[in-house]
XYZ file of C-alpha atoms in Angstrom:
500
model
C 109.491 80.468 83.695
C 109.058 77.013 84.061
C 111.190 74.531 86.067
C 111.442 70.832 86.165
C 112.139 68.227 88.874
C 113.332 65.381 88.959
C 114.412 62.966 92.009
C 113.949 65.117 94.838
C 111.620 67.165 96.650
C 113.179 70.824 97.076
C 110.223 72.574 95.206
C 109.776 75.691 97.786
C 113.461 76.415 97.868
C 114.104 76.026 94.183
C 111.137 78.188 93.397
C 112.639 80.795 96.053
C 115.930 80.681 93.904
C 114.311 81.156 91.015
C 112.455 84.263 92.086
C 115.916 86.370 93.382
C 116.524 86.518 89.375
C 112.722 86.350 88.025
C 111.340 89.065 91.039
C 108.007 89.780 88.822
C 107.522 86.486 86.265
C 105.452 83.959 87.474
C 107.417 80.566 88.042
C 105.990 77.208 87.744
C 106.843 74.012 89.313
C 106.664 70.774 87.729
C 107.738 67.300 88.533
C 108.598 66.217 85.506
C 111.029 65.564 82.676
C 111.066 69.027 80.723
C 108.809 68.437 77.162
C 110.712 67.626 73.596
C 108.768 70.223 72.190
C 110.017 73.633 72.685
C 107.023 75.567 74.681
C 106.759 79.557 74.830
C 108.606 79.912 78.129
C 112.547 80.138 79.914
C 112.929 76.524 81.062
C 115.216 75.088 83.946
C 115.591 71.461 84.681
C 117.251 70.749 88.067
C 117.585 66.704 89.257
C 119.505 64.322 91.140
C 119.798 60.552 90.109
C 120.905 58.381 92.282
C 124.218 56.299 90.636
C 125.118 52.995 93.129
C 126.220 55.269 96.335
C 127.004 58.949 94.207
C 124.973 60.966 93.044
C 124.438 62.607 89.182
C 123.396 66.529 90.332
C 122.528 68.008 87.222
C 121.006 71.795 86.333
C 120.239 73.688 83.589
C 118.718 76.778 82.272
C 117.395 77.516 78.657
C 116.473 81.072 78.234
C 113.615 81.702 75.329
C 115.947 81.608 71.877
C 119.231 81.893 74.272
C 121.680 79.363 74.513
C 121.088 76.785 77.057
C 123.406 77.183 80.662
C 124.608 73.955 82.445
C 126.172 72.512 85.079
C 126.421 68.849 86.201
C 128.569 67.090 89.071
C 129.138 63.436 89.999
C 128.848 63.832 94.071
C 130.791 60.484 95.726
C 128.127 59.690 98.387
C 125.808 62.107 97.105
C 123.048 59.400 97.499
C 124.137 59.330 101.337
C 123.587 62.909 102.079
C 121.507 64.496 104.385
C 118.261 66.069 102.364
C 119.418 69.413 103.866
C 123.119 69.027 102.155
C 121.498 67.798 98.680
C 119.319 70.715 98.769
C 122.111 73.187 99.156
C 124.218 71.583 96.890
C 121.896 71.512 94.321
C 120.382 75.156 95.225
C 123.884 76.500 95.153
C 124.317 74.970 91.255
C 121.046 76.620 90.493
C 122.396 80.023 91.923
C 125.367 79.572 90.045
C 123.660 78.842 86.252
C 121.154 81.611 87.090
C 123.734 84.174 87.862
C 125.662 83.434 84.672
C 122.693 83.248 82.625
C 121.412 86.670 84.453
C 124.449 88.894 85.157
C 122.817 89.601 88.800
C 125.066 88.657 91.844
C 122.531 88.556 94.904
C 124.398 89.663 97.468
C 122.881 87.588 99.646
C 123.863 83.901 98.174
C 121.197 81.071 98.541
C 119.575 82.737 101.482
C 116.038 83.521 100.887
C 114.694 83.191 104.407
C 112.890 86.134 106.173
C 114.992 86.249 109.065
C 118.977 86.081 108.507
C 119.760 87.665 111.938
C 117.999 85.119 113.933
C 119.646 82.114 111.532
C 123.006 83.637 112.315
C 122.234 84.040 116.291
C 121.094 80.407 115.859
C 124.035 79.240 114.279
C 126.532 81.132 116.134
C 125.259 79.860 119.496
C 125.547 76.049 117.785
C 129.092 76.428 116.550
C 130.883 79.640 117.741
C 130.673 83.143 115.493
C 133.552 82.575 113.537
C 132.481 79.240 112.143
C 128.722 80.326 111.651
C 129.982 83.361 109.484
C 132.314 80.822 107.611
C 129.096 78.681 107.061
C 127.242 81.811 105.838
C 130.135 83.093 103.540
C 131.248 79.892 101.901
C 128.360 77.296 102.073
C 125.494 79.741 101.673
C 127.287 82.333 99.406
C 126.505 85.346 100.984
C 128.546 88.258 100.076
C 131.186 90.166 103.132
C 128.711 93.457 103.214
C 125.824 91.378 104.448
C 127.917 89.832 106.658
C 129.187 92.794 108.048
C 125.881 94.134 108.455
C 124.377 91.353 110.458
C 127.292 90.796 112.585
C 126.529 94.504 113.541
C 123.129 94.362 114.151
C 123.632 90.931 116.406
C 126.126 93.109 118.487
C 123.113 96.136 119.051
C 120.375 93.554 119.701
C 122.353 91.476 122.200
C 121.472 93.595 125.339
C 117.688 93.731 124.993
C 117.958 89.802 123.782
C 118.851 88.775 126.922
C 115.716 90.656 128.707
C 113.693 87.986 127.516
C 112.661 85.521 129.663
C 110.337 82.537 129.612
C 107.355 84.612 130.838
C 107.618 87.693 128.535
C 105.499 88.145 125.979
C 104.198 91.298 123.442
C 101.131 92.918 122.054
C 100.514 93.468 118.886
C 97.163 95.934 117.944
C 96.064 95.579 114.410
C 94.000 98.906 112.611
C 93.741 97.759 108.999
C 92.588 100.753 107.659
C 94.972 103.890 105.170
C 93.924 106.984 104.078
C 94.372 105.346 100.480
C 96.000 102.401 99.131
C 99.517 102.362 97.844
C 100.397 100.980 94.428
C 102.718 98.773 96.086
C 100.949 97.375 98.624
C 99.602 93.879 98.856
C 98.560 94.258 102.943
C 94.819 93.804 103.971
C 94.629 97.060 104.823
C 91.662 99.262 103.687
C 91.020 102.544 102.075
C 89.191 104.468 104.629
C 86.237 105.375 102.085
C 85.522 101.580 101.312
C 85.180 100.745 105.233
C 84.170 104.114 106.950
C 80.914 102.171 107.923
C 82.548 99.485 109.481
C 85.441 101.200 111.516
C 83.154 101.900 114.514
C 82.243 98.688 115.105
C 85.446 97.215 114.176
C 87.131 99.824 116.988
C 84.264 98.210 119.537
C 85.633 95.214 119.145
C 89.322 95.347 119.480
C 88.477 96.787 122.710
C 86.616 93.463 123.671
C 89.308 90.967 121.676
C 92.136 93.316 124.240
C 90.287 92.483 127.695
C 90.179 88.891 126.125
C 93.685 88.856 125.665
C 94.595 90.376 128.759
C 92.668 87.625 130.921
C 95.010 85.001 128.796
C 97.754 86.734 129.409
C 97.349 87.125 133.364
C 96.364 83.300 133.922
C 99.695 82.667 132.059
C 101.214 84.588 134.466
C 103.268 86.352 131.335
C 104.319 90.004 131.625
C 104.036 92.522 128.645
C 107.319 93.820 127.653
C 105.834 96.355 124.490
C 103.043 97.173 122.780
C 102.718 97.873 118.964
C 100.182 99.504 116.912
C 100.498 98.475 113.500
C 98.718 98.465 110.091
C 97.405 99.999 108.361
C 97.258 103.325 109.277
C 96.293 103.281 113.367
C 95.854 107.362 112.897
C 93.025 106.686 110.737
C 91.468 106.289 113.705
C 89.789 109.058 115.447
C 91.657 110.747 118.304
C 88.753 108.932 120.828
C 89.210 105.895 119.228
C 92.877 105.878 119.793
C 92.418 106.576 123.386
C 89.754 104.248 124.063
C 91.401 101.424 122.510
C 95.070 102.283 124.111
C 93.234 103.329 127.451
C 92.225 99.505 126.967
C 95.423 97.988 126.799
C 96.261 100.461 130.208
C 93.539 98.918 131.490
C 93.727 95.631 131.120
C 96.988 94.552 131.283
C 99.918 94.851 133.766
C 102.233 97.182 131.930
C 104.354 97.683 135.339
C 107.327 96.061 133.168
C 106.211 97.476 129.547
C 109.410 99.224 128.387
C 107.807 101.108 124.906
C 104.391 101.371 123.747
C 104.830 102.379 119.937
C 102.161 103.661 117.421
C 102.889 103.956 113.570
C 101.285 107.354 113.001
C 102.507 106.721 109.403
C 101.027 108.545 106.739
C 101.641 112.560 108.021
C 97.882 113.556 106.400
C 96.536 111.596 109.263
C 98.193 113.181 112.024
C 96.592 116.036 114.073
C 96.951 117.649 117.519
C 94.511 115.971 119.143
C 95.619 112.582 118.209
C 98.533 113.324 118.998
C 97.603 114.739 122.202
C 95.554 111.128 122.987
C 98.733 109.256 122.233
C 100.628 111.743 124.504
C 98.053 110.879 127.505
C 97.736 107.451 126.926
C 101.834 107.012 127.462
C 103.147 105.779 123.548
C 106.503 106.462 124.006
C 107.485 105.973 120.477
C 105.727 106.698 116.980
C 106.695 106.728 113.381
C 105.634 109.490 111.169
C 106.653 107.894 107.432
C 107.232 110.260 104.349
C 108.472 107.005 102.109
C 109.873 109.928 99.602
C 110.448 113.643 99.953
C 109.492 114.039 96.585
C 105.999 114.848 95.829
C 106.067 112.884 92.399
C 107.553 109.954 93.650
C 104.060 109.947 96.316
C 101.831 111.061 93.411
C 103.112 107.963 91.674
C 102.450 105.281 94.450
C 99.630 106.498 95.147
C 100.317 108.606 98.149
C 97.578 111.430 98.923
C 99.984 113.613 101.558
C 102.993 115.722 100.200
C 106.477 115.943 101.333
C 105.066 119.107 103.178
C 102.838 117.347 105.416
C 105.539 115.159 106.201
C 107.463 118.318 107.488
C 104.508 119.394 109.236
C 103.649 116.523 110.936
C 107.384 116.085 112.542
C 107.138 118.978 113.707
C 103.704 119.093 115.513
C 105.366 115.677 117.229
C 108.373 117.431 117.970
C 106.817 120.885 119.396
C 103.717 118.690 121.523
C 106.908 116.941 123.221
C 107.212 113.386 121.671
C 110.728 112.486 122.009
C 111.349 108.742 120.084
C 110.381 108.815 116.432
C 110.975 107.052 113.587
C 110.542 107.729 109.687
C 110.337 104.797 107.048
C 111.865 105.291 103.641
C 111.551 102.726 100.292
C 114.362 102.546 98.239
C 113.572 101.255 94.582
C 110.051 103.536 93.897
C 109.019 104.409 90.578
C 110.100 107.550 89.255
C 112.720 108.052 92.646
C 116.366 108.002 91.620
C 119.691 107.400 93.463
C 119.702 111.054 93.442
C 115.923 112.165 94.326
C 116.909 109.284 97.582
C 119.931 110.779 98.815
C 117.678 114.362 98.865
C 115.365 112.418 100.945
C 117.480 110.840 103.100
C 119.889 113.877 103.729
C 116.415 116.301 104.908
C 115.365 113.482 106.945
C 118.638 113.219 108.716
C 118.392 117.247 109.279
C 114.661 116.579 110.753
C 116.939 114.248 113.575
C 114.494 111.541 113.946
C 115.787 108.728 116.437
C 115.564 105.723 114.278
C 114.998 105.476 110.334
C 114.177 102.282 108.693
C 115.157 101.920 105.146
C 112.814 99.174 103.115
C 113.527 97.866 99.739
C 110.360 97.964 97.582
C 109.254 94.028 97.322
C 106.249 93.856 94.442
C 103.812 90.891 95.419
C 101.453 90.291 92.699
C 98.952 91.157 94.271
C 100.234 94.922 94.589
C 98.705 97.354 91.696
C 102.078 98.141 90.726
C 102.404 94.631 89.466
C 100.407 95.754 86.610
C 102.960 98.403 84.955
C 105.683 96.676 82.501
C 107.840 99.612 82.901
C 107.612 99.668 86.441
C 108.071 95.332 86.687
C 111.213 95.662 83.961
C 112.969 98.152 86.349
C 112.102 95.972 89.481
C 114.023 93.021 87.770
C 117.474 95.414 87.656
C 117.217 97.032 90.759
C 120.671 98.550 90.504
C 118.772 101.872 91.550
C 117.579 100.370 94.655
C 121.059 98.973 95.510
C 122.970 102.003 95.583
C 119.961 103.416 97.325
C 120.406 101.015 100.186
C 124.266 100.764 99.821
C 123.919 104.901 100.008
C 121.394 104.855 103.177
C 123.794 102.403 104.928
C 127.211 104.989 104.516
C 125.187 107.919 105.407
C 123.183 106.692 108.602
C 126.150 104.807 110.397
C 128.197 108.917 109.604
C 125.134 110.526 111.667
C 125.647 108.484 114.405
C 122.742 105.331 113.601
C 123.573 102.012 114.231
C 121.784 99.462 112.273
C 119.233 97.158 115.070
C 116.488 94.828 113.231
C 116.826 93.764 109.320
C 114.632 91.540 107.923
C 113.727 89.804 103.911
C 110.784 89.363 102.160
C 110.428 87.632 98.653
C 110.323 89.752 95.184
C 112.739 92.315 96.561
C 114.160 94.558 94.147
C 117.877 93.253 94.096
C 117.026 90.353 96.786
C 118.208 92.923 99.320
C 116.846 93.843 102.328
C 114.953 96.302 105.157
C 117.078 97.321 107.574
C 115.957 99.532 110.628
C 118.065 102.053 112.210
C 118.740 103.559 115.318
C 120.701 106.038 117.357
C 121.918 104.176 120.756
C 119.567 103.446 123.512
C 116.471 103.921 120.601
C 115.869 100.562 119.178
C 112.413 99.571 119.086
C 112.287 96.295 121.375
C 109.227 95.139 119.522
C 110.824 95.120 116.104
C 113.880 92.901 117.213
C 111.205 90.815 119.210
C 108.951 90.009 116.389
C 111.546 89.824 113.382
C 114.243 87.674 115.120
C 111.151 85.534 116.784
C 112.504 85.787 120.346
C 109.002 85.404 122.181
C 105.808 85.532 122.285
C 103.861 88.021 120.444
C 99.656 88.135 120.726
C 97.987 89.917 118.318
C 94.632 91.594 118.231
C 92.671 93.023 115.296
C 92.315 91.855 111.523
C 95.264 89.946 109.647
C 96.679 89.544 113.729
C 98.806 86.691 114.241
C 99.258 85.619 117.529
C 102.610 83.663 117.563
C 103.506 81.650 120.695
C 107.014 80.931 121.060
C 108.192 78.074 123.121
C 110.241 79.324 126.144
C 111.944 76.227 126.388
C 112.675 75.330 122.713
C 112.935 76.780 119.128
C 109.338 75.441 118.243
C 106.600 78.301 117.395
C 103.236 77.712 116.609
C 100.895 80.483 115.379
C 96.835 81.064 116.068
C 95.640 83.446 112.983
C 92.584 86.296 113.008
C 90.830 86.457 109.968
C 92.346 88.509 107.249
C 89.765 91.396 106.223
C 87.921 93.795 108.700
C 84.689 92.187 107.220
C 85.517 89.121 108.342
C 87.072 90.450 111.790
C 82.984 92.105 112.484
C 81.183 89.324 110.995
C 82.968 86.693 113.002
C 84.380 87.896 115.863
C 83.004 85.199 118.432
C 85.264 82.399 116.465
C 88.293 84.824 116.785
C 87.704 84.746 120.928
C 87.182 80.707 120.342
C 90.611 80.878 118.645
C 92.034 82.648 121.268
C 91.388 79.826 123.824
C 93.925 77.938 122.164
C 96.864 79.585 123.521
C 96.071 77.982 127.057
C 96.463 74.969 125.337
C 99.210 75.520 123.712
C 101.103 77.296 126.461
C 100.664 73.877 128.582
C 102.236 71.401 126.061
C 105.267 74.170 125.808
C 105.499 73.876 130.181
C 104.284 70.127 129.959
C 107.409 69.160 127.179
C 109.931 71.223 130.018
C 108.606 69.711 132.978
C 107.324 73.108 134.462
């Protein structure tokens, strides 16, 4: 697909638009008049032209040997607009030609931004609830379920929201590495055969970047509120890896105010008693054990190596060694799964009586393996599978007594939908509604890390990035340390700008 611009600027959101309908096609961006000569491709033209004070908004779409969609309006002071209310205007035109050229109703409007919860908390404090959801429902198109289903979440997160302060702050550990690679996956993360030479050194190291961090952290005077050990798989680590590097984080930080120390133990062929039994000493109070599907094809075909049976096992090693907070990921929308084959899944995982459950829609990037099936891309662009999936998860989980606490976007989601975590009451991960609504300050250690420094005293974030693959991570650790150094810096201008 190709679309042309003309008199504005709004290439990221149009292109965003664009790829709710077109999840898997690639979508160029042109500034330019569309050519007189038909080319091999679905064409869109979107503009606005200035007329004396109005503005001409004008937007069609011209599907390859369809008829041609349109839709033009003559905006009185259109020229006079803020960019902000141009853009929507014009994005919500562009929704509106794409839907009828489509069929697909996005249930989330013109939204495409990762983190609806925090826009809604933002707008809501600005102008009152009731007028934010107005804005939400009739500006921004976004249908009453969603609605409904922020508005809840808000109301669960409000409590540990207000824990934050201007000197909290969280840790993030990063262990890049899986037993194999899903088809869907577009991560950094590593098969464990094509970097079993570098883990060791790699593990040395995050236990030098931690004591790093920690000094940062203590000259801040900021106090660690949870820890998170992400992915990857961290269990691909050896049982005395995991306790040196966690016996680290013990050791070098104040965790006198830590309230959760979680570790995604997430593929169930990983998990053993004796890494179980390090997590157990070394005080994680949560972990996630992830079967994705209870249905050994549906693993087979993503490229899973564990069976629904080791996901059965694994719970209940967890269970029977004493851990007492877990949490199991599903993905609605995998190849070969069915509304049916999902509602299995879900229904044994609500017998195993997990305490939270986090339901993902499958999002294809391109550069995910999957991307490479036609089959698999044509039923990605319908997603009605994946929609009564979620809309399924959603009914079931709030009748067993979950409550839904984090949700968050990402782009090429089957249906433009959503993952939404769940949780009975009292246990929400404080980490997850920390680091998806943005509330403060999260350091990260370990490949792909992003530290991400939230200003106490304002909505301005600014991030500090480790490099992306473990390779990099070994080979150039000292200009990851050098890096680190900058959140001093960037600490003082926050306190300078509040007078503190």
């Amino acid at each position: 697909m190709k679309c042309y611009l003309q008199g504005h600027r709004f290439h990221y959101e149009m292109e965003n638009l664009a790829r709710l309908f077109f999840p898997c096609e690639k979508i160029e961006m042109k500034y330019a008049l569309p050519p007189e000569k038909r080319e091999e491709d679905d064409i869109a033209f979107l503009s606005i032209a200035p007329q004396g004070q109005a503005a001409q908004f004008t937007v069609w779409f011209s599907p390859l040997g369809e008829e041609t969609i349109r839709e033009e309006q003559c905006v009185p002071d259109g020229a006079l607009l803020p960019a902000a209310e141009q853009e929507r205007r014009l994005g919500v035109m562009f929704f509106s030609v794409l839907q009828r050229a489509t069929g697909q109703r996005p249930a989330w409007g013109i939204i495409t931004g990762i983190h609806p919860v925090k826009l809604l908390r933002q707008k809501s404090d600005e102008m009152g609830e009731e007028a934010a959801v107005r804005l939400f429902r009739e500006e921004w198109l976004v249908q009453e379920e969603k609605l409904s289903q922020l508005k809840r979440v808000m109301k669960v997160q409000a409590p540990y929201v207000a824990l934050t302060k201007e000197d909290t702050c969280s840790l993030y550990l990063s262990v890049p590495f899986c037993p194999s690679r899903c088809s869907y996956c577009s991560f950094i993360s590593q098969s464990v055969e094509g970097a079993k030479k570098l883990i060791p050194e790699y593990a040395e190291l995050m236990l030098r970047e931690i004591a790093e961090t920690a000094e940062v952290v203590r000259r801040l005077g900021l106090t660690v509120q949870s820890v998170y050990v992400g992915g990857g798989t961290p269990t691909t680590f050896s049982a005395s890896q995991l306790s040196a590097m966690l016996q680290a984080v013990r050791q070098s930080f104040d965790l006198s105010a830590c309230r959760e120390i979680t570790v995604e133990a997430g593929r169930p062929d990983t998990v053993t008693p004796e890494k179980l039994q390090a997590l157990l000493e070394q005080g994680v109070t949560r972990i996630s054990i992830n079967p994705q599907s209870m249905h050994d094809d549906v693993l087979r075909a993503i490229g899973r190596r564990h069976t629904a049976e080791d996901t059965r096992r694994a719970f209940s090693l967890a269970r029977e060694m004493g851990f007492d907070n877990i949490n199991m990921d599903l993905i609605a929308g995998l190849p070969l799964d069915t509304p049916e084959k999902f509602r299995e899944t879900l229904e044994e995982v609500c017998a195993m009586d997990p305490e939270s459950v986090t339901v993902h829609t499958l999002a294809l990037k391109h550069a995910a393996r999957m991307m490479r099936d036609e089959e698999v891309r044509e039923r990605h662009r319908s997603s009605q599978n994946a929609a009564v999936m979620v809309q399924y998860a959603g009914e079931k989980l709030t009748r067993e007594g979950y409550a839904p606490y984090y949700l968050y976007r990402q782009s090429r989601m089957a249906g433009n939908l959503e993952n939404t975590g769940w949780a009975k009451p009292g246990k929400e991960c404080l980490y997850n509604i920390i680091t998806m609504d943005e509330i403060h300050t999260v350091l990260s250690c370990g490949a792909g890390g992003v530290t991400k420094l939230c200003d106490p005293f304002s909505t301005d974030i600014e991030r500090i990035f480790n490099f992306k693959y473990s390779y990099e991570y070994v080979s150039r650790f000292d200009e990851i340390l050098e890096r680190k150094k900058g959140i001093e810096e960037i600490y003082a201008r926050f306190r300078a700008r509040a007078g503190r």
